[in-house]
mmCIF file of C-alpha atoms in Angstrom:
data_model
loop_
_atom_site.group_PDB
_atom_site.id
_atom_site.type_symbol
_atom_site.label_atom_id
_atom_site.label_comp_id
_atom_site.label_asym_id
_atom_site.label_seq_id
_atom_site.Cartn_x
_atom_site.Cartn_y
_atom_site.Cartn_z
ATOM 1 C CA UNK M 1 22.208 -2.867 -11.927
ATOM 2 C CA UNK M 2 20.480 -5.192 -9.603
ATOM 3 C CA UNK M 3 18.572 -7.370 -12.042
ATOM 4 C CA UNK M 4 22.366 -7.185 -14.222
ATOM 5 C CA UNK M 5 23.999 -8.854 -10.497
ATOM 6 C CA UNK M 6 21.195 -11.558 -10.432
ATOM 7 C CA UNK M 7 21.333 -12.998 -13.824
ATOM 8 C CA UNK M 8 25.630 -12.954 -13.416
ATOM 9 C CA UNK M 9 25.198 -14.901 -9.979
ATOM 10 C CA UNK M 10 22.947 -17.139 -10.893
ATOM 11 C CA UNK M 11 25.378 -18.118 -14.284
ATOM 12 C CA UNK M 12 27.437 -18.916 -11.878
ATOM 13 C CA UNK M 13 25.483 -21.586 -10.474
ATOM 14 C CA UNK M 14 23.553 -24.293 -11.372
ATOM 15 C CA UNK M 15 20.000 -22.770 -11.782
ATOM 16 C CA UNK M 16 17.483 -25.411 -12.492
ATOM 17 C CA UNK M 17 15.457 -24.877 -16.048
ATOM 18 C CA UNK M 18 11.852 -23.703 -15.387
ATOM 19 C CA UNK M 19 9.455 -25.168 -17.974
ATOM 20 C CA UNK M 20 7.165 -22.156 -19.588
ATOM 21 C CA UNK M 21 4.809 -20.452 -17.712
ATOM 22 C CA UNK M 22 6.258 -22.360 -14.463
ATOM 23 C CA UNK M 23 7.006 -19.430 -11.401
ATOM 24 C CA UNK M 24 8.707 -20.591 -8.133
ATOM 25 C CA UNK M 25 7.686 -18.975 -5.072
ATOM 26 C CA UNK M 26 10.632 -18.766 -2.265
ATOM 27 C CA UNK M 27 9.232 -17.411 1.195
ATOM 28 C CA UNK M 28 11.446 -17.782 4.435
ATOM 29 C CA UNK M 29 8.827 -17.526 7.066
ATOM 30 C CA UNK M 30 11.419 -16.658 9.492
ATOM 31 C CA UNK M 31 12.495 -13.832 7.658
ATOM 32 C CA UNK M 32 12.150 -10.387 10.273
ATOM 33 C CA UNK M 33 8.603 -8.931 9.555
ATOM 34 C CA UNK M 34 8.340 -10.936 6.583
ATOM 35 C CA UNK M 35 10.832 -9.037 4.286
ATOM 36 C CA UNK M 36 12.296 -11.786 2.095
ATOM 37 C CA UNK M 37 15.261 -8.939 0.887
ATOM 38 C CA UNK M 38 17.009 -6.604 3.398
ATOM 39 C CA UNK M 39 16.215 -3.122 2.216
ATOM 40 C CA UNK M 40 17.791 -1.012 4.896
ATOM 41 C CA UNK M 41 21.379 -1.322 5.436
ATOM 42 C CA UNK M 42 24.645 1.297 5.654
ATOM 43 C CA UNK M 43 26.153 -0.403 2.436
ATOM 44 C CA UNK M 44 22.861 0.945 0.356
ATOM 45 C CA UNK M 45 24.406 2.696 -2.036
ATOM 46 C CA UNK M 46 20.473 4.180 -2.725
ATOM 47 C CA UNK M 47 18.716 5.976 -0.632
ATOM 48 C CA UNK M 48 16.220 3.821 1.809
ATOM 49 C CA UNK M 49 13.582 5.010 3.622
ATOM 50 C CA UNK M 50 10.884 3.921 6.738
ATOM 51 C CA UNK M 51 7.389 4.687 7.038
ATOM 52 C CA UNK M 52 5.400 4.268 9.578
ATOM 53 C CA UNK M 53 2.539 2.382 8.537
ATOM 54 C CA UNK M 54 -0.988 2.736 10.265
ATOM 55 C CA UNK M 55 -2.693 0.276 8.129
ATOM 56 C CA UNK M 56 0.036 -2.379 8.840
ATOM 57 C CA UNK M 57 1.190 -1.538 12.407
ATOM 58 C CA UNK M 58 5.032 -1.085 12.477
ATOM 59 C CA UNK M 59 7.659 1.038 9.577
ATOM 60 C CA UNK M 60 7.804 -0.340 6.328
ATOM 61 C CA UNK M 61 10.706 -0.135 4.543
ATOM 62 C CA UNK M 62 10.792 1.302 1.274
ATOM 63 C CA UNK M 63 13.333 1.492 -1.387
ATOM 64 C CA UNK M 64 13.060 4.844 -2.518
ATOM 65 C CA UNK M 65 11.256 8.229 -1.980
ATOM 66 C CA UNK M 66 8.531 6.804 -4.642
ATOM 67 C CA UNK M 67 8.001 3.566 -2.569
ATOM 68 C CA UNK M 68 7.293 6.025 0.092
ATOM 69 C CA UNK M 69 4.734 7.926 -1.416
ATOM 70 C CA UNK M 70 2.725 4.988 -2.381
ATOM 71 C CA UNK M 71 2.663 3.888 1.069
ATOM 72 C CA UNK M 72 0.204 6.399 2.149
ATOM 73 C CA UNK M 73 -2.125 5.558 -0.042
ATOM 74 C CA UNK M 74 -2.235 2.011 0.831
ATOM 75 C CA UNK M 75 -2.794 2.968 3.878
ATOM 76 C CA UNK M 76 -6.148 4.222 3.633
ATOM 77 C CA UNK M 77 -7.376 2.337 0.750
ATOM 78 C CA UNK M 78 -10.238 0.452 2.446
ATOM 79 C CA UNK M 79 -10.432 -2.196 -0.540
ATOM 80 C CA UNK M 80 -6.628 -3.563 0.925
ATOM 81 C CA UNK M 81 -6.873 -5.463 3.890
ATOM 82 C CA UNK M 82 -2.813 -5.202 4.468
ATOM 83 C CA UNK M 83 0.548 -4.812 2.335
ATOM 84 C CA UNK M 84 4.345 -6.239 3.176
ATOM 85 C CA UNK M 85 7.106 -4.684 1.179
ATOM 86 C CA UNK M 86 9.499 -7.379 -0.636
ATOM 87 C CA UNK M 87 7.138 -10.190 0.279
ATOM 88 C CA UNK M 88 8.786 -13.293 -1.876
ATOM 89 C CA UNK M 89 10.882 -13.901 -4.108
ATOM 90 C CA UNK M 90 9.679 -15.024 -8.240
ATOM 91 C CA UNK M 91 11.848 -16.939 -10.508
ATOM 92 C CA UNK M 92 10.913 -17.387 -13.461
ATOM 93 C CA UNK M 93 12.175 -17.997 -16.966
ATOM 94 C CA UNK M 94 11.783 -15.361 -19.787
ATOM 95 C CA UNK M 95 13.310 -15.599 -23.049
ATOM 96 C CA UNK M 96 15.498 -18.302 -22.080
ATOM 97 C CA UNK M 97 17.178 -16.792 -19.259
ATOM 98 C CA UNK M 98 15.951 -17.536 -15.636
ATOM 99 C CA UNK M 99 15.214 -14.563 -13.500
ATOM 100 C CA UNK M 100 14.918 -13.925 -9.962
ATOM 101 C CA UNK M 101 12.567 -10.790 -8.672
ATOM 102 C CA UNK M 102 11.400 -9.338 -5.574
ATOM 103 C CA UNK M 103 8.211 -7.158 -5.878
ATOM 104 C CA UNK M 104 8.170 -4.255 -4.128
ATOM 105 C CA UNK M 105 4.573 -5.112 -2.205
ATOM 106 C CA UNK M 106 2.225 -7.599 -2.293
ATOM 107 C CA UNK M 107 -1.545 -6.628 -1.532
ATOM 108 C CA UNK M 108 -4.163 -8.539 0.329
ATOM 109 C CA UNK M 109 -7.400 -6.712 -0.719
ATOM 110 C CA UNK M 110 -11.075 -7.805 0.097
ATOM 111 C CA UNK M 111 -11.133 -9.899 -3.272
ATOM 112 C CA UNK M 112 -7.639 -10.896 -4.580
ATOM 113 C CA UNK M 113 -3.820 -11.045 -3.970
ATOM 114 C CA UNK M 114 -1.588 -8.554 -5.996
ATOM 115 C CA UNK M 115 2.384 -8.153 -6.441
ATOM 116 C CA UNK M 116 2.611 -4.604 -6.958
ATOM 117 C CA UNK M 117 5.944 -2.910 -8.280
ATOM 118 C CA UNK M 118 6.584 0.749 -7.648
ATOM 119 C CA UNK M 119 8.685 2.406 -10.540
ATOM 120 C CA UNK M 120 9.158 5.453 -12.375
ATOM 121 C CA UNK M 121 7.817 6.081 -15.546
ATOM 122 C CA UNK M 122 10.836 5.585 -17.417
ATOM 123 C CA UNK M 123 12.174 2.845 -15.914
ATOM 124 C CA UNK M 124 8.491 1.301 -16.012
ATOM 125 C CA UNK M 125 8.777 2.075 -19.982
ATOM 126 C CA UNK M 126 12.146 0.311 -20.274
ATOM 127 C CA UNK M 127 12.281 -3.227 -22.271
ATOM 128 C CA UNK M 128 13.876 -4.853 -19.860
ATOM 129 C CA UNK M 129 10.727 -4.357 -17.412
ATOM 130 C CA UNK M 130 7.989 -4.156 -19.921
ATOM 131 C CA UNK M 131 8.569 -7.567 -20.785
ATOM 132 C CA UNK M 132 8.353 -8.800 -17.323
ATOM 133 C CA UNK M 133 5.282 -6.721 -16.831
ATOM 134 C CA UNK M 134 3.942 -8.429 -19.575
ATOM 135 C CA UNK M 135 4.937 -11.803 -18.546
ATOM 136 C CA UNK M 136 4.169 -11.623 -14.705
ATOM 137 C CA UNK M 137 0.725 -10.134 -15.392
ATOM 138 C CA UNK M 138 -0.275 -13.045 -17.904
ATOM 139 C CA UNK M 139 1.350 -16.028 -16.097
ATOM 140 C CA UNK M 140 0.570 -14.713 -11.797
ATOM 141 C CA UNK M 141 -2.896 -15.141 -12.355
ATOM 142 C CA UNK M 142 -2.798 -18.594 -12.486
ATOM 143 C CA UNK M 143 -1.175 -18.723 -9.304
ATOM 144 C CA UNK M 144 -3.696 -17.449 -7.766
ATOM 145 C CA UNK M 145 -2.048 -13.227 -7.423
ATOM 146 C CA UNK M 146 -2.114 -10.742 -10.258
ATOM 147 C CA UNK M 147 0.873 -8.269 -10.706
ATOM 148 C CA UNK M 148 0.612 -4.469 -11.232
ATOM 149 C CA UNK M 149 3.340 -1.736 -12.048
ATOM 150 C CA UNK M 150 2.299 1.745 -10.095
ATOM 151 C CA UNK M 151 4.027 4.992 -11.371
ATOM 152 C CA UNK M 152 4.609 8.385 -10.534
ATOM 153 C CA UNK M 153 2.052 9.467 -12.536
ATOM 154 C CA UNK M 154 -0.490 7.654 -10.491
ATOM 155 C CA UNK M 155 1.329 7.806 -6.956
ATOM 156 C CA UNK M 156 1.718 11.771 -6.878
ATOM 157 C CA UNK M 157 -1.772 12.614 -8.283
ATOM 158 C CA UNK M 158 -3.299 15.263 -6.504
ATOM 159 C CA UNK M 159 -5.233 16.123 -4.201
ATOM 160 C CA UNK M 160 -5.461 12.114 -3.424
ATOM 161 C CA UNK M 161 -1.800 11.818 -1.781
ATOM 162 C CA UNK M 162 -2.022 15.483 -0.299
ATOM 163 C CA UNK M 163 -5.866 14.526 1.635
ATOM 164 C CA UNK M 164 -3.850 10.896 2.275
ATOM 165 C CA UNK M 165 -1.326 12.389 4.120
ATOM 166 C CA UNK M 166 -3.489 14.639 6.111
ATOM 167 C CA UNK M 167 -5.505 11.957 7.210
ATOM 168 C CA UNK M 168 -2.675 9.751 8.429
ATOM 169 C CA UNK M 169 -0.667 13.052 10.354
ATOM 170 C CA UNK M 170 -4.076 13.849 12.319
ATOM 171 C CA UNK M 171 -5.975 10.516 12.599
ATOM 172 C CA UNK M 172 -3.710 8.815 14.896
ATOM 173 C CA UNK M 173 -5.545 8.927 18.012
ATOM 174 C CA UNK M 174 -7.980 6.258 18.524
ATOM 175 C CA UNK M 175 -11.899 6.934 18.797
ATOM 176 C CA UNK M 176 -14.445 5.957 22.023
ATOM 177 C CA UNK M 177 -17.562 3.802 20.931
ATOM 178 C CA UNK M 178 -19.417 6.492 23.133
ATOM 179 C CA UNK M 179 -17.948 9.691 20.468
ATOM 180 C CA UNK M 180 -18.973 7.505 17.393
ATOM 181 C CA UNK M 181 -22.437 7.232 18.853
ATOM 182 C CA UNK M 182 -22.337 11.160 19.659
ATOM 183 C CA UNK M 183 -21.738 11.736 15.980
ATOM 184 C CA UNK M 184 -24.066 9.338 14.789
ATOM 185 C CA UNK M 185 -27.163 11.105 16.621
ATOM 186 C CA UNK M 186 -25.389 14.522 16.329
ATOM 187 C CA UNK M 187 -25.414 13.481 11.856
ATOM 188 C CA UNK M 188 -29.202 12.151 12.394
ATOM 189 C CA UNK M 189 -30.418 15.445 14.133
ATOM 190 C CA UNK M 190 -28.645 17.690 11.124
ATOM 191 C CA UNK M 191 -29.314 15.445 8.285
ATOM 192 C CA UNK M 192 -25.646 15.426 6.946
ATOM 193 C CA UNK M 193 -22.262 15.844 7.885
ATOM 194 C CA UNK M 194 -19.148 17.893 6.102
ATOM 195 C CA UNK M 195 -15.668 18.598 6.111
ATOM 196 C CA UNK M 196 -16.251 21.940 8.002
ATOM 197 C CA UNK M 197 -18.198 19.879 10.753
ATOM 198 C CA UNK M 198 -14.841 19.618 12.416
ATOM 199 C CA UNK M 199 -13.931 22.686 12.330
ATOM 200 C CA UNK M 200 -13.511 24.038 16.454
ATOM 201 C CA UNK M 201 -16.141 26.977 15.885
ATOM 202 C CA UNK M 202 -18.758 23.898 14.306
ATOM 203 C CA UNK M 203 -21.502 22.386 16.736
ATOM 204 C CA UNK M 204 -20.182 18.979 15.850
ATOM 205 C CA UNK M 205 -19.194 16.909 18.992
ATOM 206 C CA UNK M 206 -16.114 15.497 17.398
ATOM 207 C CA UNK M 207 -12.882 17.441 16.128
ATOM 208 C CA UNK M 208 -11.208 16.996 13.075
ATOM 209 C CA UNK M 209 -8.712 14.549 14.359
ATOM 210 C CA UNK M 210 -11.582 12.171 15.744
ATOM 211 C CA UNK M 211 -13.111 12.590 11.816
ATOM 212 C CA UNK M 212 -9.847 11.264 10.411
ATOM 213 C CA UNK M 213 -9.408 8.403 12.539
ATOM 214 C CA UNK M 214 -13.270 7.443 11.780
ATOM 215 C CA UNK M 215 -12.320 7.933 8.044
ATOM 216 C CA UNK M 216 -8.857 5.686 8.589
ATOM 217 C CA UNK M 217 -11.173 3.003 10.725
ATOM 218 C CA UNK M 218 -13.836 2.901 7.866
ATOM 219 C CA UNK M 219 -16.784 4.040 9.518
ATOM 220 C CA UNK M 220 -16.511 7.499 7.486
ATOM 221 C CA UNK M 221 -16.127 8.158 3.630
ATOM 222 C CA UNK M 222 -14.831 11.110 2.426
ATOM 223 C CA UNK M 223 -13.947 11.519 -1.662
ATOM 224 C CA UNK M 224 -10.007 12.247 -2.008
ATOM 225 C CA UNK M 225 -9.627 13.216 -5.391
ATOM 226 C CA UNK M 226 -10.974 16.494 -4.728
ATOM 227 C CA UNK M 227 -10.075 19.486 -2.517
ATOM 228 C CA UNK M 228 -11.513 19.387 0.696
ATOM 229 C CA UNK M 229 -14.046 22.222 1.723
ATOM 230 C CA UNK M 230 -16.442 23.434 4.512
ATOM 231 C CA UNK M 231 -18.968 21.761 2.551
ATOM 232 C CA UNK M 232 -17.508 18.442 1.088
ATOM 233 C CA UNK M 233 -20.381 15.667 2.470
ATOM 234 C CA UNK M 234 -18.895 12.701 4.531
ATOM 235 C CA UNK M 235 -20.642 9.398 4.532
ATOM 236 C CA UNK M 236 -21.209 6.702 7.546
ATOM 237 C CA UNK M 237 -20.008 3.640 6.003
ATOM 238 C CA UNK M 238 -20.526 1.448 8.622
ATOM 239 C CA UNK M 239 -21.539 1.423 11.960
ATOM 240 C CA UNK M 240 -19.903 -0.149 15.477
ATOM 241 C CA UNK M 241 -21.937 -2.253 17.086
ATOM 242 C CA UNK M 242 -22.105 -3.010 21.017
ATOM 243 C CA UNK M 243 -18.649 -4.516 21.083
ATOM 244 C CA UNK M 244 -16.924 -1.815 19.606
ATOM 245 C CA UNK M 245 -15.889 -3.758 16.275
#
C-alpha cells in the first residue's frame, strides 16, 4: 500500500526523469538518529516496534516483528561494524515509472556497504519486489553499496537467533581488563575453554555473563548454529592489550 501511495504522490508532481541505471541518494543529516522515514508514530496503522541495540548504542526502530528479529543478529555479527534502520532514501526509475524506496537497514561491515531489506517470503516472492531486487542489486554496486533481501527463512533459523538472543539478555555488563587476563591464563593453564566453563560449579574465574560480553566484544568465538553444550569449545579471537582496546 505504501509503494501504491508513493508512485500516486509523486504523479502528482513534477518528478524529474532519471536516465537508466541513474539512483539518487536523498540523506537529511539532520534527520533524529539518522532515520530518513519516521517509523514510530500513533497513526501507524502497523505494528512498530524498538529494540534496544547493543551493537549500535540506543533502540532501533523497526517496522515489524520480523525487522525485530533480524536485529539481534546484527548485533553480534562481528563482520558489521554498525547498522541504521531507514538510512536514505533511493529513487530510481524502473520500467518507466520513477520510484522512491527506503531500505529497511543499511550495513557498514569490515569490507563493504549493504542496503538490506527485511521481508517475508511472500512478499519477497512478489513481482512487484522481485524486480526491484533485481534492479537494486545490479545497478547499487556501482554506487559503491550492494543490496540484499533477508527473509524469514533466514532470520528465524535456529539455534542462531535463539544463542543470539541469549547472548545479548546476559552479556550486558561490561568486562575488567584484569578478568580478561584471569581467563586468558586460567584458558592457558587448561588448554581450552567451553560452554560449561561458566557454569557456577566450573573452576573458571569468569561467569557466564562475563563469557557473553567477551563473545559480544569479540575477544571470544563461539559457533551459533549449533546447540550449546558443556562441551562446545570457545575461541580467543583477539586479545586486549595494555590500554584496554
Amino acid at each position: 500500500a505504501s509503494d501504491v501511495y508513493k508512485r500516486q504522490t509523486m504523479a502528482n508532481r513534477k518528478v524529474p526523469v532519471l536516465s537508466a541505471g541513474e539512483i539518487q541518494f536523498f540523506k537529511d543529516k539532520q534527520k533524529k538518529d539518522g532515520r530518513q522515514r519516521k517509523v514510530i508514530s500513533r497513526s501507524n496503522a502497523i505494528r512498530t516496534i524498538k529494540f534496544p541495540s547493543f551493537k549500535v548504542g540506543r533502540m532501533v526502530h523497526c517496522n515489524s516483528p520480523l525487522e525485530r528479529d533480524a536485529c539481534p543478529l546484527m548485533d553480534v555479527d562481528h563482520s558489521i561494524k554498525i547498522y541504521q534502520e531507514q538510512p536514505v532514501r533511493l529513487r530510481y526509475q524502473l520500467n518507466g515509472e520513477v520510484h522512491d524506496h527506503y531500505p529497511d537497514f543499511e550495513l557498514q561491515t569490515i569490507t563493504e556497504n549493504i542496503f538490506r531489506e527485511i521481508k517475508t517470503e511472500k512478499y519477497a516472492n512478489t513481482p512487484e519486489i522481485k524486480a526491484r531486487t533485481a534492479y537494486l542489486t545490479e545497478v547499487l554496486p556501482t554506487y559503491g553499496y550492494q543490496y540484499e533481501v533477508m527473509t524469514e527463512t533466514t532470520i528465524h533459523q535456529q539455534p542462531r537467533l535463539k544463542n543470539a538472543t541469549f547472548l545479548l539478555k546476559h552479556g550486558r555488563r561490561p568486562v575488567d581488563i584484569t578478568q580478561f587476563e584471569i581467563l586468558r591464563l586460567y584458558v592457558k593453564n587448561v588448554g581450552q575453554l567451553f560452554w560449561g566453563d561458566g557454569a557456577p560449579t566450573s573452576d573458571c574465574p569468569l561467569n557466564v555473563f562475563e563469557i557473553c560480553r567477551l563473545i559480544l566484544d569479540g575477544y571470544l568465538s563461539i559457533r551459533l548454529d549449533c546447540d550449546w553444550e558443556d562441551d562446545t569449545p570457545i575461541e580467543f579471537v583477539k586479545l586486549i592489550n595494555h590500554r584496554g582496546v
